[in-house]
Amino acid sequence: IVDAIASQRDAVVNIHGQKVISSEGDEPKRVNGMGTGAVIDSRGYVVTNYHVVEGVERIEVTLASGATTSARLVSHDLRTDLAIIKISPPHQLQVVRIGTSSDLMIGETVLALGNAYGYEHTVTRGIVSALHRSVEVSRTQRYDDLIQTDASINPGNSGGPLLNIDGEMIGVNVAVRAGAQGIGFAIPVDKVLEVVSEMLSVERI
């Protein structure tokens, strides 16, 4: 576990930003948003959840070194809640090691790495609790074919990598069941790669 985290820590970034939330009958209010991202290209392309950066005026990204830079939204996919942001790092970035989600087994050890409640680069451990879960988090957002894990997933973990014991990203953490303990969900990495390749296609951009 120590080796797996150490090998991937520099490929994970912390995302911060303010957004305006409007609720019916209330004055619009500014809230601080936070999330996590994984570097998928050394030039500064980062995958995260769209709900992390949606409506954020200025996306701030903190690297593992502590350096902070701004980012811009390059592309997003509402259906899967994935987004690509681009940063201009002061140096070439380490890229997250990509695994596969096609051979996952229930009970295998997984690690979540992310900006939990603003505590940057928090590591939690758990197992694959179930596969192919469908989750409805709101009237407008439903996820299909998710990995369920009991690794602690908290607000701020969204968009961060779910790693296997070899330090390979096998999913992107996306949701936690409100009120539940030890029930978190991740988008399988094979699906993430499929959507990311579409989002970064010349035609799409």
Short mmCIF file of C-alpha atoms in Angstrom, two decimals:
data_model
loop_
_atom_site.label_atom_id
_atom_site.label_comp_id
_atom_site.label_asym_id
_atom_site.label_seq_id
_atom_site.Cartn_x
_atom_site.Cartn_y
_atom_site.Cartn_z
CA ILE A 1 0.00 0.00 0.00
CA VAL A 2 2.82 2.41 0.90
CA ASP A 3 4.56 1.73 -2.43
CA ALA A 4 1.32 2.05 -4.40
CA ILE A 5 0.50 5.45 -2.91
CA ALA A 6 4.08 6.75 -3.14
CA SER A 7 4.24 5.82 -6.83
CA GLN A 8 1.06 7.74 -7.74
CA ARG A 9 0.94 10.65 -5.30
CA ASP A 10 2.51 13.14 -7.72
CA ALA A 11 -0.06 12.29 -10.41
CA VAL A 12 -2.96 13.44 -8.21
CA VAL A 13 -4.03 17.10 -7.92
CA ASN A 14 -6.39 18.92 -5.58
CA ILE A 15 -9.07 21.13 -7.11
CA HIS A 16 -10.64 24.19 -5.46
CA GLY A 17 -13.04 26.84 -6.67
CA GLN A 18 -16.04 28.98 -5.81
CA LYS A 19 -19.43 28.58 -7.39
CA VAL A 20 -22.78 30.29 -6.99
CA ILE A 21 -25.60 28.05 -5.80
CA SER A 22 -29.21 29.12 -6.34
CA SER A 23 -32.00 27.37 -4.47
CA GLU A 24 -35.69 28.09 -4.85
CA GLY A 25 -36.82 31.13 -2.85
CA ASP A 26 -33.33 31.82 -1.45
CA GLU A 27 -30.74 34.37 -2.40
CA PRO A 28 -27.93 32.94 -4.57
CA LYS A 29 -24.93 32.17 -2.37
CA ARG A 30 -21.25 31.53 -2.99
CA VAL A 31 -19.88 28.20 -1.81
CA ASN A 32 -16.39 26.75 -1.86
CA GLY A 33 -16.17 23.65 -3.99
CA MET A 34 -13.44 21.05 -3.86
CA GLY A 35 -12.48 17.87 -5.60
CA THR A 36 -9.62 15.81 -6.93
CA GLY A 37 -8.12 15.06 -10.33
CA ALA A 38 -5.72 12.58 -11.91
CA VAL A 39 -3.11 13.67 -14.47
CA ILE A 40 -3.61 11.71 -17.71
CA ASP A 41 -1.15 13.63 -19.91
CA SER A 42 2.15 15.18 -18.84
CA ARG A 43 1.29 18.40 -20.71
CA GLY A 44 -1.27 19.18 -18.01
CA TYR A 45 -4.51 17.39 -18.92
CA VAL A 46 -6.38 16.22 -15.83
CA VAL A 47 -9.50 14.05 -15.56
CA THR A 48 -12.04 14.81 -12.82
CA ASN A 49 -15.80 14.83 -12.27
CA TYR A 50 -17.80 17.49 -14.07
CA HIS A 51 -19.78 18.30 -10.92
CA VAL A 52 -16.47 19.37 -9.30
CA VAL A 53 -15.82 22.13 -11.86
CA GLU A 54 -19.34 22.89 -13.11
CA GLY A 55 -20.15 26.58 -12.67
CA VAL A 56 -16.75 27.36 -11.11
CA GLU A 57 -15.51 30.78 -12.26
CA ARG A 58 -11.84 30.20 -11.49
CA ILE A 59 -10.57 26.64 -11.10
CA GLU A 60 -7.56 26.46 -8.76
CA VAL A 61 -5.36 23.36 -8.76
CA THR A 62 -2.79 22.43 -6.12
CA LEU A 63 -0.08 19.97 -7.14
CA ALA A 64 1.47 17.40 -4.82
CA SER A 65 4.49 19.72 -4.50
CA GLY A 66 2.25 22.40 -3.00
CA ALA A 67 2.45 24.66 -6.06
CA THR A 68 -0.89 26.21 -7.07
CA THR A 69 -1.98 27.07 -10.59
CA SER A 70 -5.23 27.86 -12.39
CA ALA A 71 -7.00 25.54 -14.83
CA ARG A 72 -9.51 25.82 -17.65
CA LEU A 73 -12.29 23.43 -18.55
CA VAL A 74 -11.45 21.75 -21.87
CA SER A 75 -14.32 19.32 -22.33
CA HIS A 76 -17.00 17.51 -20.34
CA ASP A 77 -19.54 14.73 -20.61
CA LEU A 78 -22.78 15.23 -18.67
CA ARG A 79 -23.95 11.63 -18.98
CA THR A 80 -20.94 10.15 -17.19
CA ASP A 81 -20.12 13.27 -15.11
CA LEU A 82 -16.54 13.35 -16.39
CA ALA A 83 -14.51 16.41 -17.35
CA ILE A 84 -11.05 17.27 -18.65
CA ILE A 85 -9.31 20.35 -17.31
CA LYS A 86 -5.99 21.78 -18.50
CA ILE A 87 -3.31 23.31 -16.33
CA SER A 88 0.00 24.90 -17.33
CA PRO A 89 2.36 23.29 -14.83
CA PRO A 90 5.78 24.75 -13.99
CA HIS A 91 7.32 21.35 -14.84
CA GLN A 92 6.36 18.18 -16.65
CA LEU A 93 3.80 16.28 -14.62
CA GLN A 94 3.80 12.63 -13.62
CA VAL A 95 0.97 10.75 -15.33
CA VAL A 96 -1.24 8.38 -13.34
CA ARG A 97 -0.60 4.71 -14.06
CA ILE A 98 -3.66 3.29 -15.81
CA GLY A 99 -4.91 -0.21 -15.01
CA THR A 100 -8.00 -2.04 -16.21
CA SER A 101 -11.40 -2.53 -14.58
CA SER A 102 -12.26 -5.58 -16.69
CA ASP A 103 -10.65 -8.09 -14.34
CA LEU A 104 -11.68 -6.67 -10.95
CA MET A 105 -12.64 -9.18 -8.29
CA ILE A 106 -14.99 -8.63 -5.37
CA GLY A 107 -12.92 -8.46 -2.20
CA GLU A 108 -9.69 -7.16 -3.71
CA THR A 109 -7.95 -4.28 -1.97
CA VAL A 110 -8.46 -0.77 -3.35
CA LEU A 111 -7.11 2.63 -2.30
CA ALA A 112 -8.74 6.04 -2.66
CA LEU A 113 -6.53 9.12 -2.92
CA GLY A 114 -8.03 12.59 -2.80
CA ASN A 115 -8.89 15.95 -1.31
CA ALA A 116 -11.31 14.65 1.34
CA TYR A 117 -13.06 17.60 3.04
CA GLY A 118 -10.14 19.75 1.89
CA TYR A 119 -7.55 17.53 3.57
CA GLU A 120 -5.27 17.20 0.57
CA HIS A 121 -3.88 13.84 -0.54
CA THR A 122 -5.88 11.83 1.99
CA VAL A 123 -5.47 8.07 1.56
CA THR A 124 -8.16 5.54 2.48
CA ARG A 125 -8.23 1.79 2.03
CA GLY A 126 -11.02 -0.70 1.39
CA ILE A 127 -12.13 -3.52 -0.84
CA VAL A 128 -14.23 -3.88 -3.97
CA SER A 129 -17.66 -4.43 -2.38
CA ALA A 130 -19.63 -5.01 -5.61
CA LEU A 131 -19.49 -4.44 -9.35
CA HIS A 132 -21.96 -3.12 -11.96
CA ARG A 133 -23.96 -0.98 -9.54
CA SER A 134 -26.51 1.58 -10.79
CA VAL A 135 -26.88 4.65 -8.58
CA GLU A 136 -29.31 7.55 -8.79
CA VAL A 137 -27.96 10.54 -6.86
CA SER A 138 -30.56 13.08 -7.98
CA ARG A 139 -33.47 13.49 -10.35
CA THR A 140 -31.04 14.58 -13.06
CA GLN A 141 -27.98 12.40 -12.41
CA ARG A 142 -27.82 8.64 -12.63
CA TYR A 143 -24.71 6.49 -12.90
CA ASP A 144 -24.58 2.99 -14.34
CA ASP A 145 -22.07 0.16 -14.03
CA LEU A 146 -20.16 1.57 -11.04
CA ILE A 147 -17.63 -0.08 -8.77
CA GLN A 148 -18.84 -0.12 -5.15
CA THR A 149 -16.18 0.15 -2.46
CA ASP A 150 -15.99 0.55 1.30
CA ALA A 151 -12.86 2.73 1.08
CA SER A 152 -13.93 5.98 2.74
CA ILE A 153 -15.14 8.42 0.07
CA ASN A 154 -15.93 11.93 1.31
CA PRO A 155 -16.84 15.28 -0.25
CA GLY A 156 -13.68 16.38 -2.04
CA ASN A 157 -12.74 12.84 -3.12
CA SER A 158 -14.81 13.25 -6.28
CA GLY A 159 -12.73 12.96 -9.43
CA GLY A 160 -9.82 11.28 -7.66
CA PRO A 161 -8.37 7.88 -8.52
CA LEU A 162 -9.36 4.55 -7.06
CA LEU A 163 -6.17 2.49 -7.18
CA ASN A 164 -5.48 -1.22 -6.96
CA ILE A 165 -2.73 -2.69 -4.80
CA ASP A 166 -0.22 -2.22 -7.66
CA GLY A 167 -0.87 1.53 -7.77
CA GLU A 168 -2.86 1.40 -11.01
CA MET A 169 -5.96 3.56 -11.44
CA ILE A 170 -8.92 1.22 -11.85
CA GLY A 171 -11.65 3.82 -11.34
CA VAL A 172 -12.54 7.48 -10.75
CA ASN A 173 -14.31 8.14 -7.43
CA VAL A 174 -17.65 9.77 -8.12
CA ALA A 175 -20.22 9.46 -5.36
CA VAL A 176 -20.97 8.50 -1.80
CA ARG A 177 -24.32 7.27 -0.54
CA ALA A 178 -25.65 10.03 1.74
CA GLY A 179 -26.17 8.80 5.28
CA ALA A 180 -24.43 5.49 4.64
CA GLN A 181 -21.10 4.36 6.02
CA GLY A 182 -18.60 2.49 3.91
CA ILE A 183 -20.51 2.79 0.64
CA GLY A 184 -18.72 4.70 -2.10
CA PHE A 185 -18.75 4.42 -5.88
CA ALA A 186 -16.27 4.82 -8.72
CA ILE A 187 -16.56 4.92 -12.51
CA PRO A 188 -14.60 1.96 -13.98
CA VAL A 189 -11.39 3.12 -15.66
CA ASP A 190 -12.17 1.32 -18.93
CA LYS A 191 -15.28 3.50 -19.27
CA VAL A 192 -13.29 6.60 -18.23
CA LEU A 193 -10.72 6.00 -20.99
CA GLU A 194 -13.45 5.51 -23.58
CA VAL A 195 -15.14 8.81 -22.62
CA VAL A 196 -11.85 10.72 -22.25
CA SER A 197 -10.71 9.69 -25.73
CA GLU A 198 -14.00 11.04 -27.10
CA MET A 199 -13.68 14.26 -25.08
CA LEU A 200 -10.15 14.89 -26.32
CA SER A 201 -10.90 14.07 -29.96
CA VAL A 202 -10.12 16.83 -32.47
CA GLU A 203 -13.74 16.84 -33.65
CA ARG A 204 -15.11 17.31 -30.14
CA ILE A 205 -12.73 20.10 -29.15
#
